mmCIF file of C-alpha atoms in Angstrom:
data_model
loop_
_atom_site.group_PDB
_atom_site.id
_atom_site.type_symbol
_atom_site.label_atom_id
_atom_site.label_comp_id
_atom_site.label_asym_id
_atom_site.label_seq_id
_atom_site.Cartn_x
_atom_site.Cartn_y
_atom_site.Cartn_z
ATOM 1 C CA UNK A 1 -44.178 -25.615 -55.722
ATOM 2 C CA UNK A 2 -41.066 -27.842 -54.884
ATOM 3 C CA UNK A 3 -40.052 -30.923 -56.648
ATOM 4 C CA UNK A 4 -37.541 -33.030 -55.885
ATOM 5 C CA UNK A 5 -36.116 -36.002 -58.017
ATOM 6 C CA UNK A 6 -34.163 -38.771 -56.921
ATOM 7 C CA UNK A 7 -32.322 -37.200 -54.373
ATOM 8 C CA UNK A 8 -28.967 -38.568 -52.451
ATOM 9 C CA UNK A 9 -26.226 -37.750 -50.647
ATOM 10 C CA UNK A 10 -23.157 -39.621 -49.469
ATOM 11 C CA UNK A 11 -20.643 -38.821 -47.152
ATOM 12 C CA UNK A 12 -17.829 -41.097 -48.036
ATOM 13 C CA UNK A 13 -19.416 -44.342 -46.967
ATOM 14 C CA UNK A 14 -22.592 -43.144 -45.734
ATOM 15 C CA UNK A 15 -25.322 -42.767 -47.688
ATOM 16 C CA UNK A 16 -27.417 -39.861 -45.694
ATOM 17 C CA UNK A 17 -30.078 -39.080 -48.096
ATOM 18 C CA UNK A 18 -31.206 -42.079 -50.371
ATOM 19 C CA UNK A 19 -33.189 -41.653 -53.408
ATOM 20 C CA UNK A 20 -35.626 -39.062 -52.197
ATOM 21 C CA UNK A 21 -38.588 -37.940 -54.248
ATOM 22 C CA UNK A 22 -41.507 -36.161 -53.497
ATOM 23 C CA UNK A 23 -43.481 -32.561 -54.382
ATOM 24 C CA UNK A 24 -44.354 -29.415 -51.978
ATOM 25 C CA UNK A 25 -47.503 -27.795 -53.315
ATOM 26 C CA UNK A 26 -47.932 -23.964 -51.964
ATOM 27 C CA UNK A 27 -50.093 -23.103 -49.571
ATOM 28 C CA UNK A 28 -49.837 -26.216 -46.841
ATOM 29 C CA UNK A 29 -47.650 -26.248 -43.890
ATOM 30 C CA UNK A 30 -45.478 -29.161 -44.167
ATOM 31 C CA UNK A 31 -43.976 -31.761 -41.195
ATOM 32 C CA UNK A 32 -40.131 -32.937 -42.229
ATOM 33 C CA UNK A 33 -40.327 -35.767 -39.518
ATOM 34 C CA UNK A 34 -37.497 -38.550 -38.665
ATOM 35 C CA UNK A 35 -35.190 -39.238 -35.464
ATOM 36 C CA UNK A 36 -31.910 -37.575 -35.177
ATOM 37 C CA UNK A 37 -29.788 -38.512 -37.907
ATOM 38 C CA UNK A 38 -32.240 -39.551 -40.460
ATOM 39 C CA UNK A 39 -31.239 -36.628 -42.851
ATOM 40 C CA UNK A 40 -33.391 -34.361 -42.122
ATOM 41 C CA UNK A 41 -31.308 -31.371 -42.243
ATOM 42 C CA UNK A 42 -29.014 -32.499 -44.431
ATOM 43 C CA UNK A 43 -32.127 -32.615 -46.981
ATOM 44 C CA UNK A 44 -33.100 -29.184 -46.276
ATOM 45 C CA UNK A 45 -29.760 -27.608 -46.486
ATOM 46 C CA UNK A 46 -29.607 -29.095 -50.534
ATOM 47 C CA UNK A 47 -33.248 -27.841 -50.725
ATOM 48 C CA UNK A 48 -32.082 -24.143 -50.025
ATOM 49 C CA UNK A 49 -29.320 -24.089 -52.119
ATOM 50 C CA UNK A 50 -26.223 -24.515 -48.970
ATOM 51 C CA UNK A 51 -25.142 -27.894 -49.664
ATOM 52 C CA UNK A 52 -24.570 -30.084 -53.351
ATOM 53 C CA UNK A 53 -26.146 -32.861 -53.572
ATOM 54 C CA UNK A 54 -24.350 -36.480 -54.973
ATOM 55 C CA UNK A 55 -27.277 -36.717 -57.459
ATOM 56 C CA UNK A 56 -30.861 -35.755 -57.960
ATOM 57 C CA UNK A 57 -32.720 -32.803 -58.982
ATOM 58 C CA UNK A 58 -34.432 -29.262 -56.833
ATOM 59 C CA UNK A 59 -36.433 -27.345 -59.025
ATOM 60 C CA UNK A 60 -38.622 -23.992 -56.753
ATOM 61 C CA UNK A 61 -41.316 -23.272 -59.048
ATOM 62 C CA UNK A 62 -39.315 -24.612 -61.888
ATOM 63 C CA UNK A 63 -36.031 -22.708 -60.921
ATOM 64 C CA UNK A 64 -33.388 -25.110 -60.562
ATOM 65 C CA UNK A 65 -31.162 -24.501 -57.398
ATOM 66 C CA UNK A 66 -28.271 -25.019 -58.431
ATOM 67 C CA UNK A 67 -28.460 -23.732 -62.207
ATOM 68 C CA UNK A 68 -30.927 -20.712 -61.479
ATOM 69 C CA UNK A 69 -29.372 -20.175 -58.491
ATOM 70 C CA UNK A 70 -30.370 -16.910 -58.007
ATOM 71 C CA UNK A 71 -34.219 -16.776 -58.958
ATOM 72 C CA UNK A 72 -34.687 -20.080 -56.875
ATOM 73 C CA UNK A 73 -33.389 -18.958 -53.984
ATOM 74 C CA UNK A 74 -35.566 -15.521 -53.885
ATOM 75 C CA UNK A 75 -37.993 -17.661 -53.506
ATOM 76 C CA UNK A 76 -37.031 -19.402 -50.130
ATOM 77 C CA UNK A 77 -36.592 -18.181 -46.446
ATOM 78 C CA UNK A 78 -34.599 -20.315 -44.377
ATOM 79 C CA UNK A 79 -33.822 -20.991 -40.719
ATOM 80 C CA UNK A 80 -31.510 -23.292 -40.054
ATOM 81 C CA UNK A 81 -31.009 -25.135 -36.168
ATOM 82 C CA UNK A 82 -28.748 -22.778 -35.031
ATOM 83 C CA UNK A 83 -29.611 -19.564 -36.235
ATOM 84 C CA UNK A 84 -26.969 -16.900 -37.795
ATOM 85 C CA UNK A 85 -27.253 -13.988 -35.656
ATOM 86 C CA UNK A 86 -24.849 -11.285 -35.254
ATOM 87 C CA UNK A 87 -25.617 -10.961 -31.168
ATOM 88 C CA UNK A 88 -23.854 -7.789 -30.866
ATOM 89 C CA UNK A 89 -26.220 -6.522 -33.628
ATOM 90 C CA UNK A 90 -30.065 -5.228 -32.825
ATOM 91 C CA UNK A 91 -32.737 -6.850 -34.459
ATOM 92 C CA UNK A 92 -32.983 -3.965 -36.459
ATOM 93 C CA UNK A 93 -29.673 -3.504 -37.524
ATOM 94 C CA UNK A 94 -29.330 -7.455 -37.892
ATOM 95 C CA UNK A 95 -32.219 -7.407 -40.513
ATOM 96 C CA UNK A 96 -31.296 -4.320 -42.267
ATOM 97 C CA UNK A 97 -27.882 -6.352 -42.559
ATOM 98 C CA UNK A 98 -29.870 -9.252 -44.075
ATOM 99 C CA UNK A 99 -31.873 -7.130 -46.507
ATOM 100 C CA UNK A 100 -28.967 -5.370 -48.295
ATOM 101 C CA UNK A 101 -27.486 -9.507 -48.771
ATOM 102 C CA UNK A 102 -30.321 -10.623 -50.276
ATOM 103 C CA UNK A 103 -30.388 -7.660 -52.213
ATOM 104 C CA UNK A 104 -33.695 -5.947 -51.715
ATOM 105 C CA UNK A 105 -34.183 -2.608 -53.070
ATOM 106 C CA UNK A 106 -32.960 0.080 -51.172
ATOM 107 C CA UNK A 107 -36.102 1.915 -50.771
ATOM 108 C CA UNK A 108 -37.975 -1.034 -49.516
ATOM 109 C CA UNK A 109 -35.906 -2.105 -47.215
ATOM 110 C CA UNK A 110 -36.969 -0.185 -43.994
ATOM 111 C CA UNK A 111 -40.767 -1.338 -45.113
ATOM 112 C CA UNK A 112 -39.741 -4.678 -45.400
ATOM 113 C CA UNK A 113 -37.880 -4.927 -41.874
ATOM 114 C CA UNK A 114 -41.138 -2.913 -40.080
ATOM 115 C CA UNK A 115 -43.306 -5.553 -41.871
ATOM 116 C CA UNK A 116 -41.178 -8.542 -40.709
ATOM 117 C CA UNK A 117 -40.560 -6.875 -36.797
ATOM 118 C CA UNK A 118 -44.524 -7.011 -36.874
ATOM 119 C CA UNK A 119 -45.358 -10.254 -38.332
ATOM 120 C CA UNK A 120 -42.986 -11.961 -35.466
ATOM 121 C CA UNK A 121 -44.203 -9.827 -32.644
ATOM 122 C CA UNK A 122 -40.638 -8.625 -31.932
ATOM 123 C CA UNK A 123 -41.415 -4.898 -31.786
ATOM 124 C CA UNK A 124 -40.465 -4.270 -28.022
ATOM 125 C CA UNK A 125 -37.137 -5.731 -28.357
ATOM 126 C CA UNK A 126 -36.477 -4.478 -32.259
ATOM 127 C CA UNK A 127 -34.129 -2.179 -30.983
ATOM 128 C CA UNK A 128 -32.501 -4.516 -27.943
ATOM 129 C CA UNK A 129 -28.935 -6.111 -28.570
ATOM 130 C CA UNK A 130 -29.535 -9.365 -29.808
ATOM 131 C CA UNK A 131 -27.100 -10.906 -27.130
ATOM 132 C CA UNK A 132 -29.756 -9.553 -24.352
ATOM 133 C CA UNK A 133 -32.784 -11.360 -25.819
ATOM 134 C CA UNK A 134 -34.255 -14.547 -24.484
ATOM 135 C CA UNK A 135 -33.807 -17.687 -27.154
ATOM 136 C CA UNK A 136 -37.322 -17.276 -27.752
ATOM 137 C CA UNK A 137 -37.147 -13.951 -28.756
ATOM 138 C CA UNK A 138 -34.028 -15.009 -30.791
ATOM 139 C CA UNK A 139 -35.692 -17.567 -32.658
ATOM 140 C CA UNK A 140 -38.356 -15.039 -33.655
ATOM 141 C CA UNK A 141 -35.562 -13.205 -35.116
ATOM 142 C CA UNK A 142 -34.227 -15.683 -37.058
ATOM 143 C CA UNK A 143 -37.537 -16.596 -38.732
ATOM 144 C CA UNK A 144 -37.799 -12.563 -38.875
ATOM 145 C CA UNK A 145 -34.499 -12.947 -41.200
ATOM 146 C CA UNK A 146 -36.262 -15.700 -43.121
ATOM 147 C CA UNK A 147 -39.553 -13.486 -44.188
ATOM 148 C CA UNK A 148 -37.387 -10.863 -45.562
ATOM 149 C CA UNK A 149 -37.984 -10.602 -49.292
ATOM 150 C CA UNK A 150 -41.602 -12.332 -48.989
ATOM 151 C CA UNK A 151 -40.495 -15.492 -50.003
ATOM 152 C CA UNK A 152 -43.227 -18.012 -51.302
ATOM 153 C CA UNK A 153 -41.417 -21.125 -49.291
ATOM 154 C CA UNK A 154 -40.398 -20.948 -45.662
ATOM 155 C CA UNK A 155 -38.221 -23.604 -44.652
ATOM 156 C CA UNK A 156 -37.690 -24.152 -40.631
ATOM 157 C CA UNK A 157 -35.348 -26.318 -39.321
ATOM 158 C CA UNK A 158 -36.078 -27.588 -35.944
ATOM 159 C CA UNK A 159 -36.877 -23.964 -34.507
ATOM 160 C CA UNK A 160 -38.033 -24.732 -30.988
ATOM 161 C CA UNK A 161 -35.033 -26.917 -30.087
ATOM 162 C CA UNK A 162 -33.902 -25.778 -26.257
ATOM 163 C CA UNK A 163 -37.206 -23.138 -26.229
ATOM 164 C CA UNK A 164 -39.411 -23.663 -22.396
ATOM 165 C CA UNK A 165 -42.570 -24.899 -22.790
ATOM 166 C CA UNK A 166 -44.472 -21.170 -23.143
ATOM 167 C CA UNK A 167 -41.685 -20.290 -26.066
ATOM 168 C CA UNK A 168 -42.423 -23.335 -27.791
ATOM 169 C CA UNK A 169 -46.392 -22.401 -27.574
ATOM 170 C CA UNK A 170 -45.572 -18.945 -28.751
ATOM 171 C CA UNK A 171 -43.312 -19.912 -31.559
ATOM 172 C CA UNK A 172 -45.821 -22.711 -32.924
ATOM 173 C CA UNK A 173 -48.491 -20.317 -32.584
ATOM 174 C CA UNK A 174 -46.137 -18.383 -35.134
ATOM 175 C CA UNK A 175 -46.240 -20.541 -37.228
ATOM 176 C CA UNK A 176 -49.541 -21.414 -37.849
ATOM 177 C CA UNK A 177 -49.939 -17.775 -38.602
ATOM 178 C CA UNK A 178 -47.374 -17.887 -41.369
ATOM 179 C CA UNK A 179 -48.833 -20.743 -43.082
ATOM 180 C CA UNK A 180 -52.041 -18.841 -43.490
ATOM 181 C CA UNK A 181 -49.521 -16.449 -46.148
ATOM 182 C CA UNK A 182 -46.460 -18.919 -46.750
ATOM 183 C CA UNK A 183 -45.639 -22.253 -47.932
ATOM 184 C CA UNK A 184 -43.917 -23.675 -44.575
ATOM 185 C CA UNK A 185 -42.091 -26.598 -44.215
ATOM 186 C CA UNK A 186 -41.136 -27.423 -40.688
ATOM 187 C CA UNK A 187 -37.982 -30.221 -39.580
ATOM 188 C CA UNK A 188 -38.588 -31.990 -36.114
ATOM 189 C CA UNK A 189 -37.999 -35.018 -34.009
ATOM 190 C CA UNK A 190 -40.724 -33.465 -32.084
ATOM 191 C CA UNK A 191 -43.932 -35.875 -33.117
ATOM 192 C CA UNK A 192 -46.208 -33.797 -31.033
ATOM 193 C CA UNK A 193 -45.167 -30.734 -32.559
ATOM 194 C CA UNK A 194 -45.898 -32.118 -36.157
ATOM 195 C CA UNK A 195 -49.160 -33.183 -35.275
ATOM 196 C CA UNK A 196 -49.837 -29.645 -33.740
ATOM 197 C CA UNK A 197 -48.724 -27.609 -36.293
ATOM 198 C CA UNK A 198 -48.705 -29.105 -39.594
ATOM 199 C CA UNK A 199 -51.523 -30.456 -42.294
ATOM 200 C CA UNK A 200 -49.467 -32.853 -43.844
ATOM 201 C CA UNK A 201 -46.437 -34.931 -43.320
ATOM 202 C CA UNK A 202 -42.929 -36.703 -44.817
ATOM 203 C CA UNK A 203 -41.633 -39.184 -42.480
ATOM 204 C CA UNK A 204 -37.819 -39.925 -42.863
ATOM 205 C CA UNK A 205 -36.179 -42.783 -42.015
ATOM 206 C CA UNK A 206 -31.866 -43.542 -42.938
ATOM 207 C CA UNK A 207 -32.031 -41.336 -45.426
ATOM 208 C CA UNK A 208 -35.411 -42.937 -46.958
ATOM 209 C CA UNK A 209 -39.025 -41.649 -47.310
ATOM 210 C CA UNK A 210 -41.263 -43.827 -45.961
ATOM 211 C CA UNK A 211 -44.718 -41.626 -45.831
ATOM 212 C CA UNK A 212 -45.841 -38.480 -47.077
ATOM 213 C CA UNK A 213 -49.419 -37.700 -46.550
ATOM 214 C CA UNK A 214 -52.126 -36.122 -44.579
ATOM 215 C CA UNK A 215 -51.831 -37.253 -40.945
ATOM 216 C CA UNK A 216 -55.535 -37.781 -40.701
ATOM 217 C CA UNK A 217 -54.917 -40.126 -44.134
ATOM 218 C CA UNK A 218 -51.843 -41.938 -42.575
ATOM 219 C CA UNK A 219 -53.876 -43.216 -40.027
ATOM 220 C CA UNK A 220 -57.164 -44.298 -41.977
ATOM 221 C CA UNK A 221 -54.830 -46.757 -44.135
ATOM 222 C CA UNK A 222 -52.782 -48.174 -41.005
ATOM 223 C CA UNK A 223 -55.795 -50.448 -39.674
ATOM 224 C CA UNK A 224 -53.934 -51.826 -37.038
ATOM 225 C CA UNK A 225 -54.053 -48.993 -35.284
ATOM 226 C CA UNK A 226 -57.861 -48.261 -35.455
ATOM 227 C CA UNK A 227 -58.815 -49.532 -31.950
ATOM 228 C CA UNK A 228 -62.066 -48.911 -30.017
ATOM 229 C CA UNK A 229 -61.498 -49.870 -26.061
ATOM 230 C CA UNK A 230 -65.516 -51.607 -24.624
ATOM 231 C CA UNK A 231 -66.242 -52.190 -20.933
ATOM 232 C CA UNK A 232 -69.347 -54.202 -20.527
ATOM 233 C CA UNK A 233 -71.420 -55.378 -17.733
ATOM 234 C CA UNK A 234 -71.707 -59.044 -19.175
ATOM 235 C CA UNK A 235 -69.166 -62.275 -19.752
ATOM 236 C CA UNK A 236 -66.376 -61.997 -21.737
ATOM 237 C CA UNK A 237 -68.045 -65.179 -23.875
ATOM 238 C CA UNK A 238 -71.640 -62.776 -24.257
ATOM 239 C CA UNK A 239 -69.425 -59.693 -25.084
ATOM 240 C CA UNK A 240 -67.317 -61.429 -27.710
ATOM 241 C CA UNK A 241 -70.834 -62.846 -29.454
ATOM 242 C CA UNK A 242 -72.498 -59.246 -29.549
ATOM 243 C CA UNK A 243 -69.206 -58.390 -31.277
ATOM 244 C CA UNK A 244 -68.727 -61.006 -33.935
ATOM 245 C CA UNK A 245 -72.285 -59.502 -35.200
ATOM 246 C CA UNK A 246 -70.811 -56.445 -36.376
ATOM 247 C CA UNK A 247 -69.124 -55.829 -39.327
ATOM 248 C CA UNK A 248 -65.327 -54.590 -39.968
ATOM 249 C CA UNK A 249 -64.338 -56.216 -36.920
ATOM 250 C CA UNK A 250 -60.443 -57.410 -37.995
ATOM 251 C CA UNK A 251 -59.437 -58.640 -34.046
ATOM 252 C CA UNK A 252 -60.980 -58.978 -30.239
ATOM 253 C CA UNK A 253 -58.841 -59.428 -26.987
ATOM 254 C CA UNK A 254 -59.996 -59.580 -23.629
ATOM 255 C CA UNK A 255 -58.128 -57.328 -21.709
ATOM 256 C CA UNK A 256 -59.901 -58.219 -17.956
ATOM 257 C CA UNK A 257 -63.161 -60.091 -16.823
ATOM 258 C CA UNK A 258 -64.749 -60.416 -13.531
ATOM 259 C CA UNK A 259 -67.497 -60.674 -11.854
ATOM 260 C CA UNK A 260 -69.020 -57.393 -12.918
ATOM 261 C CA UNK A 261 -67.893 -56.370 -16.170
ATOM 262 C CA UNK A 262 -65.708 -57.497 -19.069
ATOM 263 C CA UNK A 263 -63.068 -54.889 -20.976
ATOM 264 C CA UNK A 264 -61.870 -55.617 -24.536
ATOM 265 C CA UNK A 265 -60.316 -53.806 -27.124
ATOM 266 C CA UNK A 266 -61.120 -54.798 -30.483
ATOM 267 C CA UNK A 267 -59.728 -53.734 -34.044
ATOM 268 C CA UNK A 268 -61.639 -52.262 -37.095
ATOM 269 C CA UNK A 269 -60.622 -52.039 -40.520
ATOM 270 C CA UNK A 270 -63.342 -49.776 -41.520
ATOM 271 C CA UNK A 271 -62.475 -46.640 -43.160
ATOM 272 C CA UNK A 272 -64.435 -45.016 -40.546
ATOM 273 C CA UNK A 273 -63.949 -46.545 -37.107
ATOM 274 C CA UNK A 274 -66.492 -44.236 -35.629
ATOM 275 C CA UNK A 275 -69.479 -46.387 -37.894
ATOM 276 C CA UNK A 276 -67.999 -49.102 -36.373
ATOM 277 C CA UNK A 277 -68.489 -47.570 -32.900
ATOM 278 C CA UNK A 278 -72.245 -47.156 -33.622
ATOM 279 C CA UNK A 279 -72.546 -50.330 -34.737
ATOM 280 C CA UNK A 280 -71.302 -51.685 -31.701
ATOM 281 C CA UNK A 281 -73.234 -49.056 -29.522
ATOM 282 C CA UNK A 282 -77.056 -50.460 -31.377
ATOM 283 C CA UNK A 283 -75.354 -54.239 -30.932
ATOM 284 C CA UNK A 284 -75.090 -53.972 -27.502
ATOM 285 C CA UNK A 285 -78.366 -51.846 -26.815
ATOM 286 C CA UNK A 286 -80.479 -55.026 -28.484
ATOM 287 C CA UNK A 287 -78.496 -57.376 -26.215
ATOM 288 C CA UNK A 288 -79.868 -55.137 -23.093
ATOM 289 C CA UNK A 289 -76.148 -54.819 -21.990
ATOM 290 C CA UNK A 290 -75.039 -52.115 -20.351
ATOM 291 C CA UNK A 291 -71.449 -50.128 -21.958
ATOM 292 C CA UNK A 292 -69.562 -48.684 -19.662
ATOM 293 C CA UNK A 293 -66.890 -48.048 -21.865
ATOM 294 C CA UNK A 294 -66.767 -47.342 -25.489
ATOM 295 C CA UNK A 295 -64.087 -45.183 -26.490
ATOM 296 C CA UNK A 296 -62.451 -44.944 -30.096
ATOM 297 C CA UNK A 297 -58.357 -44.675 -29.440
ATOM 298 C CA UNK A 298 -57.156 -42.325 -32.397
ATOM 299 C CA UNK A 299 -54.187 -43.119 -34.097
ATOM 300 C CA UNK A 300 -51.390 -40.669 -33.139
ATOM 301 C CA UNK A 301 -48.374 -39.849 -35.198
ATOM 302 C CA UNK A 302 -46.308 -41.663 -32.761
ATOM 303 C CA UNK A 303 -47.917 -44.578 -33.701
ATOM 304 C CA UNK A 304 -47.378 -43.976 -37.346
ATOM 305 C CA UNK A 305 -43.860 -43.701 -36.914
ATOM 306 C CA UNK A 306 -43.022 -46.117 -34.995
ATOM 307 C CA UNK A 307 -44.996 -48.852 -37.285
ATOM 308 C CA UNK A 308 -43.480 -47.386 -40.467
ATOM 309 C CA UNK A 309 -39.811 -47.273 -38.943
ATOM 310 C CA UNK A 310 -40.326 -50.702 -37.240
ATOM 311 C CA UNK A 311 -41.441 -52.152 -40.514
ATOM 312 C CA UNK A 312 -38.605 -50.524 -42.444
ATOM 313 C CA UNK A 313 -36.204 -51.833 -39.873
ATOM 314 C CA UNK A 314 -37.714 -54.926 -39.987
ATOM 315 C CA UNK A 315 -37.298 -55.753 -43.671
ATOM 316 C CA UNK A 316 -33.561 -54.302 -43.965
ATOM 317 C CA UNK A 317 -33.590 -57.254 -41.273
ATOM 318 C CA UNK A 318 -34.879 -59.565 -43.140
ATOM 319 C CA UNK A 319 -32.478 -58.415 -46.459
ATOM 320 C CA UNK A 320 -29.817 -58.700 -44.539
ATOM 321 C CA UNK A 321 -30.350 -61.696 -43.202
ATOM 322 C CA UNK A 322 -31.299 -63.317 -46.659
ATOM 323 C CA UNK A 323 -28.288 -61.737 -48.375
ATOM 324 C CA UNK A 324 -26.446 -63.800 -45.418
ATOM 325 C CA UNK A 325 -28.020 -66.860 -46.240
ATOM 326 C CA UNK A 326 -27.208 -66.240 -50.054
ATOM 327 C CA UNK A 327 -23.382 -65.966 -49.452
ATOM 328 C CA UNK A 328 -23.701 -69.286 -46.995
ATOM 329 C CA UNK A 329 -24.899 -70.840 -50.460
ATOM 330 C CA UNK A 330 -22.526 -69.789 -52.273
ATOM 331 C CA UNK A 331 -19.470 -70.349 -50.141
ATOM 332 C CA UNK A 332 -21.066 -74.286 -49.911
ATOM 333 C CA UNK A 333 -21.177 -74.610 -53.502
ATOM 334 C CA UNK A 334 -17.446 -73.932 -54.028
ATOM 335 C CA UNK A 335 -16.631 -76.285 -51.210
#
């Protein structure tokens, strides 16, 4: 397990990491989610011990990084953005290299490289310079490095940046396998890639956390976003009447009418939008009006970021602008 307390970091003026708190519990592969320069990495890089934080508190199943160094980082495999390969190295030799720095006992460490050359899939290039590989197989290197030891945390920072489309199949399809055996905790600007990969999610945003949940939970509690799409073979006025009979109906727009058929899309606040379907299914049926349409639009990730960063954004707005009108009052009262 992870906790960390009241995190920050501050580059001179810029605060990159603000106040961060929140717990990793083993077993769950983990999205670190937020758009380039939302301190992402710079999080991750205190979290494994390669960067000191301003303030706050790391503790790896209740080692402290920074004053149980050691035993706390034994416990972490890390792969940072650009990975640290010696290219004129093979993989072999590269994580032989690896083993003896972290220190694993000599007579484990050709068990623990086979082990790690298999659990990647890199055995028909394990004895290829690196410099020869493809950045795929590269990649699966560098998480190779990252496995060595069996560490209970694996930490992955943004590990199919410049892959092709197969790669990045191949190297998410990695890691699903790992976090069958591994804690994993993955950093992307890649939404899709969260939502394919990972059971739960902390969404970053100027240095702030502003979610950390199951995805499927994150979008149960944002009820905006619960929308069911209806095209009906009656008047938008008959439509909008069969609707207003079913419960947990928060909104209804009109989205075209004709002569034939009328499409709407109407919100729910129920906590399951697909009772709400049914409802509106048997509604309809009584009315003898044919559906055409009655699809249930699932909240995405995408959407869940962009209404949590839009709020955010919205209220330092709205801070700002009140801290404005705070100084205009006082600069009036002195006059």
């Amino acid at each position: 397990m992870i906790t960390v307390e009241h995190l920050s970091k501050r580059y001179g003026d810029v605060l990159a990491v603000d106040d961060l708190s929140f717990t990793i519990e083993d077993g769950h592969v983990y999205g670190f989610l937020g758009p380039n320069g939302a301190g992402k990495s710079t999080t991750l890089n205190i979290m494994t011990g390669c960067l000191a934080a301003t303030s706050g508190e790391i503790k790896i199943d209740g080692h402290d990084i920074y004053e149980e160094e050691r035993e706390a980082k034994k416990l972490i495999g890390y792969l940072p953005e650009i990975p640290p390969l010696y290219i004129d190295q093979t993989p072999r030799e590269y994580l032989r290299f690896v083993a003896e720095a972290k220190k694993i006992a000599k007579d484990e460490i050709e068990d623990e490289i086979e082990k790690v050359i298999e659990e990647t899939h890199i055995e028909d290039v394990a004895d290829r310079l690196i410099k020869q590989l493809s950045k795929g197989y590269r990649q699966r290197v560098g998480i190779a490095q990252a496995l060595l030891g069996n560490p209970s945390v694996i930490i992955l920072d943004e590990p199919t940046v410049g892959l092709d489309p197969m790669q990045i199949i191949e190297i998410r399809e990695l890691i699903s396998e790992l976090g069958r055996k591994h804690t994993v905790i993955l950093s992307s600007h890649i939404l899709s890639e969260i939502q394919a990969i990972c059971e739960k999610v902390l969404i970053i945003y100027k240095g702030k956390l502003v979610a950390f949940d199951d995805i499927e939970n994150l979008g149960k509690t944002m009820g905006a976003n619960n929308v069911i799409e209806i095209m009906a073979e009656t008047s938008a006025d008959k439509a909008t009447e069969i609707i207003d009979k079913v419960a947990n109906i928060t909104e209804v727009n009109v989205e075209d009418e004709n002569s034939r058929y009328t499409s709407l899309s109407v919100n729910t606040d129920a906590v399951d939008p697909l009772v709400t379907c049914r409802g509106l299914f048997s509604a309809f049926a009584s009315e003898n009006v044919v559906l055409l349409k009655l699809n249930y639009v699932q909240t995405t990730l995408e959407d869940i970021f962009i209404e949590l960063t839009t709020a955010e954004s919205e209220a330092e707005a709205a801070m700002a602008e009140a801290e404005e009108l705070d100084e205009d009052s006082d600069d009036k009262e002195e006059e």
